CSV table of N, CA and C in Angstrom, one decimal:
chain,number,residue,atom,x,y,z
E,1,MET,N,15.4,-15.8,-7.9
E,1,MET,CA,15.1,-14.4,-8.3
E,1,MET,C,13.6,-14.3,-8.5
E,2,ARG,N,13.1,-13.2,-7.9
E,2,ARG,CA,11.7,-12.9,-7.9
E,2,ARG,C,11.5,-11.6,-8.6
E,3,LYS,N,10.3,-11.4,-9.2
E,3,LYS,CA,9.9,-10.1,-9.8
E,3,LYS,C,8.6,-9.8,-9.1
E,4,VAL,N,8.6,-8.6,-8.4
E,4,VAL,CA,7.5,-8.2,-7.6
E,4,VAL,C,7.1,-6.8,-8.0
E,5,LEU,N,5.8,-6.5,-8.2
E,5,LEU,CA,5.3,-5.2,-8.5
E,5,LEU,C,4.4,-4.8,-7.3
E,6,VAL,N,4.7,-3.7,-6.7
E,6,VAL,CA,4.0,-3.2,-5.5
E,6,VAL,C,3.2,-2.0,-6.0
E,7,THR,N,1.9,-2.0,-5.9
E,7,THR,CA,1.1,-0.9,-6.4
E,7,THR,C,0.1,-0.5,-5.3
E,8,GLY,N,-0.5,0.7,-5.6
E,8,GLY,CA,-1.4,1.3,-4.6
E,8,GLY,C,-1.5,2.8,-4.8
E,9,GLY,N,-2.3,3.4,-4.0
E,9,GLY,CA,-2.5,4.8,-4.0
E,9,GLY,C,-1.4,5.6,-3.3
E,10,VAL,N,-1.5,6.9,-3.4
E,10,VAL,CA,-0.5,7.7,-2.7
E,10,VAL,C,-0.6,7.5,-1.2
E,11,ARG,N,0.6,7.4,-0.6
E,11,ARG,CA,0.7,7.2,0.9
E,11,ARG,C,0.1,5.9,1.4
E,12,SER,N,0.0,4.9,0.5
E,12,SER,CA,-0.6,3.6,0.9
E,12,SER,C,0.4,2.7,1.6
E,13,GLY,N,1.7,3.0,1.6
E,13,GLY,CA,2.7,2.2,2.2
E,13,GLY,C,3.5,1.4,1.2
E,14,LYS,N,3.4,1.7,-0.1
E,14,LYS,CA,4.1,1.0,-1.2
E,14,LYS,C,5.6,0.9,-1.0
E,15,SER,N,6.2,2.1,-0.8
E,15,SER,CA,7.7,2.1,-0.7
E,15,SER,C,8.2,1.4,0.5
E,16,VAL,N,7.6,1.6,1.6
E,16,VAL,CA,8.1,1.0,2.9
E,16,VAL,C,7.9,-0.6,2.7
E,17,TYR,N,6.8,-1.0,2.1
E,17,TYR,CA,6.7,-2.5,1.9
E,17,TYR,C,7.7,-3.0,1.0
E,18,ALA,N,7.9,-2.3,-0.1
E,18,ALA,CA,8.9,-2.7,-1.1
E,18,ALA,C,10.3,-2.8,-0.5
E,19,GLU,N,10.6,-1.8,0.2
E,19,GLU,CA,11.9,-1.8,0.9
E,19,GLU,C,12.1,-3.0,1.8
E,20,SER,N,11.0,-3.4,2.5
E,20,SER,CA,11.0,-4.5,3.5
E,20,SER,C,11.3,-5.8,2.8
E,21,LEU,N,10.9,-5.9,1.5
E,21,LEU,CA,11.1,-7.2,0.8
E,21,LEU,C,12.6,-7.4,0.5
E,22,LEU,N,13.4,-6.4,0.5
E,22,LEU,CA,14.8,-6.5,0.3
E,22,LEU,C,15.7,-6.2,1.5
E,23,ALA,N,15.1,-6.1,2.6
E,23,ALA,CA,15.8,-5.7,3.9
E,23,ALA,C,16.9,-6.6,4.2
E,24,ASP,N,16.9,-7.9,3.9
E,24,ASP,CA,17.9,-8.8,4.2
E,24,ASP,C,19.0,-9.0,3.1
E,25,ALA,N,18.8,-8.3,2.0
E,25,ALA,CA,19.8,-8.4,0.9
E,25,ALA,C,21.1,-7.7,1.3
E,26,THR,N,22.2,-8.3,1.0
E,26,THR,CA,23.5,-7.7,1.3
E,26,THR,C,23.9,-6.5,0.4
E,27,ALA,N,23.3,-6.5,-0.8
E,27,ALA,CA,23.5,-5.4,-1.7
E,27,ALA,C,22.2,-5.2,-2.5
E,28,VAL,N,21.8,-3.9,-2.6
E,28,VAL,CA,20.6,-3.5,-3.4
E,28,VAL,C,21.0,-2.3,-4.3
E,29,THR,N,20.5,-2.4,-5.5
E,29,THR,CA,20.6,-1.2,-6.3
E,29,THR,C,19.2,-0.5,-6.3
E,30,TYR,N,19.2,0.7,-5.8
E,30,TYR,CA,17.9,1.4,-5.6
E,30,TYR,C,17.9,2.4,-6.8
E,31,ILE,N,17.0,2.2,-7.7
E,31,ILE,CA,16.8,3.0,-8.9
E,31,ILE,C,15.7,3.9,-8.7
E,32,THR,N,15.9,5.2,-8.8
E,32,THR,CA,14.9,6.2,-8.7
E,32,THR,C,14.9,7.1,-9.9
E,33,PRO,N,13.8,7.2,-10.7
E,33,PRO,CA,13.7,8.1,-11.8
E,33,PRO,C,13.2,9.4,-11.5
E,34,GLY,N,13.0,9.7,-10.2
E,34,GLY,CA,12.4,11.0,-9.8
E,34,GLY,C,13.3,12.2,-10.0
E,35,TYR,N,12.7,13.3,-10.1
E,35,TYR,CA,13.4,14.6,-10.3
E,35,TYR,C,14.3,14.8,-9.0
E,36,PRO,N,15.5,15.4,-9.2
E,36,PRO,CA,16.3,15.7,-8.0
E,36,PRO,C,15.6,16.6,-7.1
E,37,ALA,N,15.9,16.4,-5.8
E,37,ALA,CA,15.2,17.2,-4.8
E,37,ALA,C,15.9,18.6,-4.7
E,38,ASP,N,15.1,19.6,-4.8
E,38,ASP,CA,15.6,21.0,-4.7
E,38,ASP,C,14.7,21.7,-3.6
E,39,PRO,N,15.2,21.8,-2.4
E,39,PRO,CA,14.3,22.4,-1.3
E,39,PRO,C,13.9,23.8,-1.6
E,40,ALA,N,14.7,24.5,-2.4
E,40,ALA,CA,14.3,25.9,-2.7
E,40,ALA,C,13.2,26.0,-3.6
E,41,ALA,N,13.2,25.1,-4.6
E,41,ALA,CA,12.1,25.1,-5.7
E,41,ALA,C,10.9,24.4,-5.2
E,42,ASP,N,11.0,23.3,-4.5
E,42,ASP,CA,9.9,22.5,-4.1
E,42,ASP,C,10.2,21.8,-2.8
E,43,PRO,N,9.9,22.5,-1.6
E,43,PRO,CA,10.3,21.9,-0.3
E,43,PRO,C,9.5,20.6,0.0
E,44,GLU,N,8.3,20.5,-0.5
E,44,GLU,CA,7.5,19.3,-0.2
E,44,GLU,C,8.1,18.1,-0.9
E,45,TRP,N,8.5,18.2,-2.1
E,45,TRP,CA,9.1,17.1,-2.9
E,45,TRP,C,10.4,16.8,-2.2
E,46,ALA,N,11.2,17.8,-1.9
E,46,ALA,CA,12.5,17.5,-1.2
E,46,ALA,C,12.3,16.8,0.1
E,47,ALA,N,11.3,17.1,0.8
E,47,ALA,CA,11.0,16.4,2.1
E,47,ALA,C,10.7,14.9,1.8
E,48,ARG,N,9.9,14.6,0.8
E,48,ARG,CA,9.6,13.3,0.4
E,48,ARG,C,10.8,12.5,0.1
E,49,VAL,N,11.6,13.1,-0.8
E,49,VAL,CA,12.9,12.4,-1.2
E,49,VAL,C,13.8,12.1,0.0
E,50,HIS,N,13.9,13.1,0.9
E,50,HIS,CA,14.7,13.0,2.1
E,50,HIS,C,14.2,11.8,3.0
E,51,SER,N,12.9,11.7,3.1
E,51,SER,CA,12.4,10.6,4.0
E,51,SER,C,12.7,9.3,3.4
E,52,HIS,N,12.7,9.2,2.1
E,52,HIS,CA,13.0,7.9,1.4
E,52,HIS,C,14.5,7.6,1.6
E,53,GLN,N,15.3,8.6,1.5
E,53,GLN,CA,16.8,8.5,1.6
E,53,GLN,C,17.1,8.0,3.0
E,54,LYS,N,16.5,8.6,4.1
E,54,LYS,CA,16.8,8.3,5.4
E,54,LYS,C,16.5,6.8,5.8
E,55,ARG,N,15.4,6.3,5.1
E,55,ARG,CA,15.0,4.9,5.4
E,55,ARG,C,16.0,3.9,4.8
E,56,ARG,N,16.7,4.2,3.7
E,56,ARG,CA,17.5,3.3,3.0
E,56,ARG,C,18.7,2.9,3.8
E,57,PRO,N,19.1,1.6,3.8
E,57,PRO,CA,20.3,1.2,4.4
E,57,PRO,C,21.5,1.8,3.7
E,58,THR,N,22.6,2.0,4.4
E,58,THR,CA,23.7,2.7,3.8
E,58,THR,C,24.4,1.9,2.8
E,59,HIS,N,24.3,0.6,2.8
E,59,HIS,CA,24.9,-0.3,1.8
E,59,HIS,C,24.1,-0.4,0.5
E,60,TRP,N,23.0,0.2,0.4
E,60,TRP,CA,22.2,0.2,-0.8
E,60,TRP,C,22.9,1.3,-1.7
E,61,ARG,N,23.0,1.0,-3.0
E,61,ARG,CA,23.6,1.9,-4.0
E,61,ARG,C,22.4,2.6,-4.7
E,62,THR,N,22.4,3.9,-4.7
E,62,THR,CA,21.3,4.6,-5.4
E,62,THR,C,21.7,5.1,-6.8
E,63,VAL,N,20.8,4.8,-7.7
E,63,VAL,CA,21.0,5.3,-9.1
E,63,VAL,C,19.9,6.2,-9.5
E,64,GLU,N,20.1,7.4,-9.8
E,64,GLU,CA,19.1,8.4,-10.2
E,64,GLU,C,19.1,8.5,-11.7
E,65,THR,N,18.1,8.0,-12.4
E,65,THR,CA,18.0,8.1,-13.8
E,65,THR,C,16.6,7.8,-14.3
E,66,VAL,N,16.3,8.4,-15.5
E,66,VAL,CA,15.1,8.1,-16.1
E,66,VAL,C,15.2,6.8,-17.1
E,67,ASP,N,16.5,6.4,-17.3
E,67,ASP,CA,16.7,5.3,-18.2
E,67,ASP,C,16.7,4.0,-17.3
E,68,LEU,N,15.5,3.6,-17.0
E,68,LEU,CA,15.4,2.4,-16.1
E,68,LEU,C,16.0,1.1,-16.7
E,69,ALA,N,15.8,0.9,-18.0
E,69,ALA,CA,16.3,-0.3,-18.7
E,69,ALA,C,17.9,-0.3,-18.6
E,70,ALA,N,18.5,0.8,-18.8
E,70,ALA,CA,20.0,0.8,-18.8
E,70,ALA,C,20.5,0.5,-17.3
E,71,ALA,N,19.8,1.2,-16.4
E,71,ALA,CA,20.2,1.0,-15.0
E,71,ALA,C,20.0,-0.4,-14.5
E,72,LEU,N,18.9,-1.0,-14.9
E,72,LEU,CA,18.5,-2.4,-14.6
E,72,LEU,C,19.6,-3.3,-15.2
E,73,ALA,N,19.9,-3.1,-16.5
E,73,ALA,CA,20.9,-3.9,-17.1
E,73,ALA,C,22.3,-3.9,-16.5
E,74,ALA,N,22.6,-2.7,-15.9
E,74,ALA,CA,23.9,-2.5,-15.3
E,74,ALA,C,24.0,-3.0,-13.8
E,75,ALA,N,22.8,-3.3,-13.2
E,75,ALA,CA,22.8,-3.7,-11.8
E,75,ALA,C,23.2,-5.1,-11.7
E,76,ASP,N,24.1,-5.3,-10.7
E,76,ASP,CA,24.6,-6.7,-10.4
E,76,ASP,C,24.2,-7.2,-9.1
E,77,SER,N,23.0,-6.7,-8.7
E,77,SER,CA,22.4,-7.1,-7.4
E,77,SER,C,20.9,-7.0,-7.5
E,78,PRO,N,20.2,-7.4,-6.5
E,78,PRO,CA,18.7,-7.2,-6.4
E,78,PRO,C,18.5,-5.7,-6.6
E,79,VAL,N,17.3,-5.4,-7.2
E,79,VAL,CA,17.0,-4.0,-7.6
E,79,VAL,C,15.6,-3.6,-7.0
E,80,LEU,N,15.6,-2.4,-6.5
E,80,LEU,CA,14.3,-1.7,-6.1
E,80,LEU,C,14.1,-0.5,-7.0
E,81,ILE,N,13.0,-0.4,-7.7
E,81,ILE,CA,12.7,0.7,-8.5
E,81,ILE,C,11.6,1.5,-7.8
E,82,ASP,N,11.8,2.8,-7.6
E,82,ASP,CA,10.7,3.6,-7.0
E,82,ASP,C,10.7,4.9,-7.6
E,83,CYS,N,9.8,5.2,-8.6
E,83,CYS,CA,8.7,4.4,-8.9
E,83,CYS,C,8.4,4.5,-10.4
E,84,ILE,N,7.6,3.5,-10.9
E,84,ILE,CA,7.3,3.4,-12.3
E,84,ILE,C,6.5,4.6,-12.8
E,85,GLY,N,5.6,5.1,-12.0
E,85,GLY,CA,4.8,6.3,-12.3
E,85,GLY,C,5.6,7.5,-12.6
E,86,THR,N,6.7,7.7,-11.8
E,86,THR,CA,7.6,8.8,-11.9
E,86,THR,C,8.4,8.6,-13.2
E,87,TRP,N,8.8,7.4,-13.5
E,87,TRP,CA,9.5,7.1,-14.8
E,87,TRP,C,8.6,7.4,-16.0
E,88,LEU,N,7.4,7.1,-15.9
E,88,LEU,CA,6.5,7.4,-17.0
E,88,LEU,C,6.3,8.9,-17.2
E,89,THR,N,6.1,9.6,-16.1
E,89,THR,CA,6.0,11.1,-16.2
E,89,THR,C,7.3,11.7,-16.7
E,90,ARG,N,8.4,11.3,-16.2
E,90,ARG,CA,9.7,11.9,-16.7
E,90,ARG,C,10.0,11.5,-18.1
E,91,SER,N,9.6,10.3,-18.5
E,91,SER,CA,9.8,9.9,-19.9
E,91,SER,C,9.0,10.8,-20.9
E,92,ILE,N,7.7,11.0,-20.5
E,92,ILE,CA,6.8,11.9,-21.4
E,92,ILE,C,7.4,13.3,-21.4
E,93,ASP,N,7.8,13.8,-20.2
E,93,ASP,CA,8.4,15.1,-20.1
E,93,ASP,C,9.6,15.2,-21.1
E,94,ALA,N,10.5,14.2,-21.0
E,94,ALA,CA,11.7,14.2,-21.8
E,94,ALA,C,11.4,14.1,-23.3
E,95,TRP,N,10.3,13.4,-23.7
E,95,TRP,CA,9.9,13.4,-25.1
E,95,TRP,C,9.2,14.7,-25.5
E,96,GLY,N,8.8,15.5,-24.6
E,96,GLY,CA,8.1,16.7,-24.9
E,96,GLY,C,6.8,16.5,-25.6
E,97,THR,N,6.0,15.5,-25.2
E,97,THR,CA,4.9,15.1,-26.0
E,97,THR,C,3.5,15.2,-25.3
E,98,TRP,N,3.5,15.8,-24.1
E,98,TRP,CA,2.2,15.8,-23.4
E,98,TRP,C,1.1,16.4,-24.2
E,99,ASP,N,1.4,17.4,-25.0
E,99,ASP,CA,0.3,18.1,-25.8
E,99,ASP,C,0.1,17.6,-27.2
E,100,GLN,N,0.9,16.6,-27.6
E,100,GLN,CA,0.8,16.0,-28.9
E,100,GLN,C,-0.1,14.8,-28.9
E,101,PRO,N,-0.8,14.5,-30.0
E,101,PRO,CA,-1.6,13.3,-30.1
E,101,PRO,C,-0.8,12.1,-29.9
E,102,PHE,N,-1.4,11.2,-29.0
E,102,PHE,CA,-0.6,10.0,-28.6
E,102,PHE,C,-0.2,9.2,-29.8
E,103,ASP,N,-1.0,9.1,-30.8
E,103,ASP,CA,-0.6,8.3,-32.0
E,103,ASP,C,0.6,8.8,-32.7
E,104,ASP,N,1.0,10.1,-32.5
E,104,ASP,CA,2.2,10.6,-33.1
E,104,ASP,C,3.4,10.2,-32.3
E,105,TRP,N,3.3,9.8,-31.1
E,105,TRP,CA,4.5,9.3,-30.3
E,105,TRP,C,4.3,8.0,-29.6
E,106,ARG,N,3.3,7.3,-30.0
E,106,ARG,CA,3.0,6.0,-29.4
E,106,ARG,C,4.3,5.1,-29.5
E,107,HIS,N,5.0,5.2,-30.6
E,107,HIS,CA,6.2,4.4,-30.8
E,107,HIS,C,7.3,4.6,-29.7
E,108,LEU,N,7.4,5.9,-29.2
E,108,LEU,CA,8.3,6.2,-28.1
E,108,LEU,C,7.9,5.4,-26.8
E,109,PHE,N,6.6,5.5,-26.5
E,109,PHE,CA,6.1,4.8,-25.3
E,109,PHE,C,6.3,3.3,-25.5
E,110,ASP,N,5.9,2.7,-26.6
E,110,ASP,CA,5.9,1.3,-26.9
E,110,ASP,C,7.4,0.8,-26.8
E,111,ASP,N,8.3,1.5,-27.4
E,111,ASP,CA,9.7,1.1,-27.4
E,111,ASP,C,10.3,1.2,-26.0
E,112,ALA,N,10.0,2.2,-25.3
E,112,ALA,CA,10.5,2.3,-23.9
E,112,ALA,C,10.0,1.2,-23.0
E,113,LEU,N,8.7,0.9,-23.1
E,113,LEU,CA,8.1,-0.1,-22.3
E,113,LEU,C,8.7,-1.5,-22.7
E,114,LEU,N,8.8,-1.7,-24.0
E,114,LEU,CA,9.3,-3.0,-24.4
E,114,LEU,C,10.7,-3.2,-24.0
E,115,ASN,N,11.5,-2.2,-24.1
E,115,ASN,CA,12.9,-2.2,-23.7
E,115,ASN,C,13.0,-2.5,-22.2
E,116,LEU,N,12.2,-1.9,-21.4
E,116,LEU,CA,12.2,-2.1,-20.0
E,116,LEU,C,11.7,-3.5,-19.7
E,117,LEU,N,10.7,-4.0,-20.3
E,117,LEU,CA,10.2,-5.4,-20.1
E,117,LEU,C,11.3,-6.4,-20.5
E,118,GLU,N,11.9,-6.2,-21.6
E,118,GLU,CA,13.0,-7.2,-22.0
E,118,GLU,C,14.1,-7.2,-21.0
E,119,THR,N,14.5,-6.1,-20.5
E,119,THR,CA,15.6,-6.0,-19.6
E,119,THR,C,15.1,-6.6,-18.2
E,120,TRP,N,13.9,-6.3,-17.9
E,120,TRP,CA,13.3,-6.8,-16.6
E,120,TRP,C,13.3,-8.4,-16.6
E,121,ARG,N,12.9,-9.0,-17.7
E,121,ARG,CA,12.8,-10.4,-17.8
E,121,ARG,C,14.2,-11.1,-17.7
E,122,ARG,N,15.2,-10.4,-18.3
E,122,ARG,CA,16.6,-11.0,-18.3
E,122,ARG,C,17.4,-10.7,-17.1
E,123,HIS,N,16.9,-9.8,-16.2
E,123,HIS,CA,17.7,-9.5,-15.0
E,123,HIS,C,17.8,-10.7,-14.1
E,124,PRO,N,19.1,-11.1,-13.7
E,124,PRO,CA,19.3,-12.4,-13.0
E,124,PRO,C,19.0,-12.3,-11.5
E,125,HIS,N,18.6,-11.1,-11.0
E,125,HIS,CA,18.4,-11.0,-9.6
E,125,HIS,C,16.9,-10.5,-9.3
E,126,THR,N,16.6,-10.5,-8.1
E,126,THR,CA,15.2,-10.0,-7.7
E,126,THR,C,15.0,-8.6,-8.1
E,127,ILE,N,13.8,-8.3,-8.5
E,127,ILE,CA,13.4,-6.9,-8.8
E,127,ILE,C,12.1,-6.7,-8.0
E,128,VAL,N,12.1,-5.6,-7.3
E,128,VAL,CA,10.9,-5.1,-6.7
E,128,VAL,C,10.7,-3.7,-7.2
E,129,ALA,N,9.5,-3.5,-7.8
E,129,ALA,CA,9.2,-2.2,-8.3
E,129,ALA,C,7.9,-1.6,-7.7
E,130,VAL,N,8.0,-0.3,-7.4
E,130,VAL,CA,6.8,0.4,-6.9
E,130,VAL,C,6.2,1.1,-8.0
E,131,THR,N,4.9,1.1,-8.1
E,131,THR,CA,4.1,1.8,-9.1
E,131,THR,C,2.9,2.4,-8.5
E,132,ASN,N,2.2,3.3,-9.3
E,132,ASN,CA,1.0,3.9,-8.9
E,132,ASN,C,-0.2,3.3,-9.4
E,133,GLU,N,-1.2,3.1,-8.6
E,133,GLU,CA,-2.5,2.6,-9.1
E,133,GLU,C,-3.3,3.8,-9.3
E,134,VAL,N,-3.7,4.0,-10.6
E,134,VAL,CA,-4.5,5.1,-10.9
E,134,VAL,C,-5.8,4.7,-11.5
E,135,GLY,N,-6.8,5.6,-11.6
E,135,GLY,CA,-8.0,5.4,-12.3
E,135,GLY,C,-9.2,4.9,-11.4
E,136,TRP,N,-9.0,5.0,-10.1
E,136,TRP,CA,-10.1,4.6,-9.2
E,136,TRP,C,-10.9,5.8,-8.8
E,137,GLY,N,-10.6,7.0,-9.3
E,137,GLY,CA,-11.3,8.2,-9.0
E,137,GLY,C,-12.0,8.7,-10.2
E,138,LEU,N,-12.2,10.0,-10.2
E,138,LEU,CA,-12.9,10.6,-11.4
E,138,LEU,C,-11.9,10.6,-12.6
E,139,VAL,N,-12.5,10.6,-13.7
E,139,VAL,CA,-11.7,10.7,-15.0
E,139,VAL,C,-11.3,12.2,-15.0
E,140,SER,N,-10.0,12.4,-15.3
E,140,SER,CA,-9.5,13.8,-15.3
E,140,SER,C,-10.2,14.6,-16.4
E,141,GLN,N,-10.3,15.9,-16.1
E,141,GLN,CA,-10.9,16.8,-17.0
E,141,GLN,C,-9.8,17.3,-18.0
E,142,TYR,N,-8.6,16.9,-17.7
E,142,TYR,CA,-7.5,17.4,-18.6
E,142,TYR,C,-7.0,16.2,-19.4
E,143,PRO,N,-6.7,16.5,-20.7
E,143,PRO,CA,-6.2,15.4,-21.6
E,143,PRO,C,-4.9,14.7,-21.1
E,144,SER,N,-4.0,15.5,-20.5
E,144,SER,CA,-2.8,14.9,-20.0
E,144,SER,C,-3.1,14.0,-18.8
E,145,GLY,N,-4.0,14.3,-18.0
E,145,GLY,CA,-4.4,13.4,-16.9
E,145,GLY,C,-5.0,12.1,-17.3
E,146,ARG,N,-5.9,12.2,-18.3
E,146,ARG,CA,-6.5,11.0,-18.9
E,146,ARG,C,-5.4,10.1,-19.6
E,147,LEU,N,-4.5,10.8,-20.3
E,147,LEU,CA,-3.4,10.1,-21.0
E,147,LEU,C,-2.5,9.3,-20.0
E,148,PHE,N,-2.1,10.1,-18.9
E,148,PHE,CA,-1.3,9.4,-17.9
E,148,PHE,C,-2.0,8.2,-17.3
E,149,ALA,N,-3.3,8.3,-16.9
E,149,ALA,CA,-4.0,7.2,-16.3
E,149,ALA,C,-4.0,6.0,-17.3
E,150,ASP,N,-4.3,6.3,-18.6
E,150,ASP,CA,-4.3,5.2,-19.6
E,150,ASP,C,-3.0,4.5,-19.7
E,151,LEU,N,-1.9,5.3,-19.8
E,151,LEU,CA,-0.6,4.8,-20.0
E,151,LEU,C,-0.1,4.1,-18.8
E,152,MET,N,-0.4,4.6,-17.6
E,152,MET,CA,0.0,4.0,-16.4
E,152,MET,C,-0.7,2.6,-16.2
E,153,GLY,N,-2.0,2.5,-16.6
E,153,GLY,CA,-2.7,1.3,-16.6
E,153,GLY,C,-2.1,0.3,-17.5
E,154,ARG,N,-1.7,0.7,-18.7
E,154,ARG,CA,-1.1,-0.2,-19.7
E,154,ARG,C,0.3,-0.7,-19.2
E,155,THR,N,1.0,0.2,-18.6
E,155,THR,CA,2.4,-0.1,-18.1
E,155,THR,C,2.2,-1.1,-17.0
E,156,ASN,N,1.3,-0.9,-16.0
E,156,ASN,CA,1.1,-1.8,-14.9
E,156,ASN,C,0.7,-3.2,-15.4
E,157,GLN,N,-0.2,-3.2,-16.3
E,157,GLN,CA,-0.6,-4.5,-16.8
E,157,GLN,C,0.5,-5.3,-17.4
E,158,ARG,N,1.3,-4.6,-18.2
E,158,ARG,CA,2.5,-5.3,-18.9
E,158,ARG,C,3.5,-5.8,-17.9
E,159,LEU,N,3.8,-4.9,-16.9
E,159,LEU,CA,4.8,-5.3,-15.9
E,159,LEU,C,4.2,-6.4,-15.0
E,160,GLY,N,2.9,-6.3,-14.7
E,160,GLY,CA,2.3,-7.3,-13.9
E,160,GLY,C,2.4,-8.7,-14.5
E,161,THR,N,2.3,-8.8,-15.8
E,161,THR,CA,2.3,-10.1,-16.4
E,161,THR,C,3.8,-10.7,-16.4
E,162,ALA,N,4.7,-9.8,-16.1
E,162,ALA,CA,6.2,-10.3,-16.1
E,162,ALA,C,6.6,-10.5,-14.6
E,163,CYS,N,5.7,-10.6,-13.7
E,163,CYS,CA,6.0,-10.7,-12.3
E,163,CYS,C,5.5,-12.0,-11.7
E,164,ASP,N,6.2,-12.4,-10.6
E,164,ASP,CA,5.8,-13.5,-9.8
E,164,ASP,C,4.8,-13.2,-8.8
E,165,ASP,N,4.7,-11.9,-8.4
E,165,ASP,CA,3.8,-11.4,-7.4
E,165,ASP,C,3.4,-10.0,-7.7
E,166,VAL,N,2.2,-9.6,-7.6
E,166,VAL,CA,1.7,-8.3,-7.6
E,166,VAL,C,1.0,-8.0,-6.3
E,167,VAL,N,1.5,-6.9,-5.6
E,167,VAL,CA,0.9,-6.6,-4.3
E,167,VAL,C,0.2,-5.3,-4.4
E,168,LEU,N,-1.0,-5.3,-3.9
E,168,LEU,CA,-1.8,-4.0,-3.9
E,168,LEU,C,-1.7,-3.6,-2.4
E,169,MET,N,-1.2,-2.4,-2.2
E,169,MET,CA,-1.2,-1.8,-0.8
E,169,MET,C,-2.4,-1.0,-0.6
E,170,VAL,N,-3.1,-1.3,0.5
E,170,VAL,CA,-4.3,-0.5,0.9
E,170,VAL,C,-4.2,-0.3,2.4
E,171,ALA,N,-4.1,1.0,2.8
E,171,ALA,CA,-4.0,1.4,4.2
E,171,ALA,C,-2.9,0.7,4.9
E,172,GLY,N,-1.8,0.6,4.2
E,172,GLY,CA,-0.6,0.0,4.8
E,172,GLY,C,-0.6,-1.5,4.8
E,173,ARG,N,-1.6,-2.1,4.2
E,173,ARG,CA,-1.7,-3.6,4.3
E,173,ARG,C,-1.5,-4.2,2.9
E,174,PRO,N,-0.6,-5.2,2.8
E,174,PRO,CA,-0.4,-5.8,1.5
E,174,PRO,C,-1.4,-6.8,1.1
E,175,LEU,N,-2.0,-6.7,-0.1
E,175,LEU,CA,-2.9,-7.7,-0.6
E,175,LEU,C,-2.2,-8.3,-1.8
E,176,HIS,N,-1.9,-9.6,-1.8
E,176,HIS,CA,-1.3,-10.3,-2.9
E,176,HIS,C,-2.3,-10.7,-3.9
E,177,LEU,N,-2.1,-10.3,-5.1
E,177,LEU,CA,-3.1,-10.5,-6.2
E,177,LEU,C,-2.7,-11.8,-7.0
């Protein structure tokens, strides 16, 4: 059983690479915390979701949930999570805390991340997770953007320490860290 974190920028090839790591598995649980695709409300997001769905083998089981820890605990096969950044965004959305001081809801973030990490470490099968590498550009002028970058960095660091391999995707090329 391996734990692999695949990180990189937007359209760097993270998802395709992560999927390739499990291509030979007879069963995979594909966990996606993304918002459901609604072509009428957001055609671009729906197209992205559709392209991911088309690439997946038909024998992979898809679980759409923001509760990554519960989905991971329930999985009885190798798991692909795509993506941790979406999970973080949806979690903050669900808590309704974007505009509140972080210290007021730090416990929600800490508890969710700790729960995910504990479940991650106990999972008896391979886990491959896609995440976003943020913070290589300008510092956001918006508090929510700065907060997201900070929390994404903390999340990636913690998950990275619980992995056998961390892969940085750059221009479609994997760099093992």
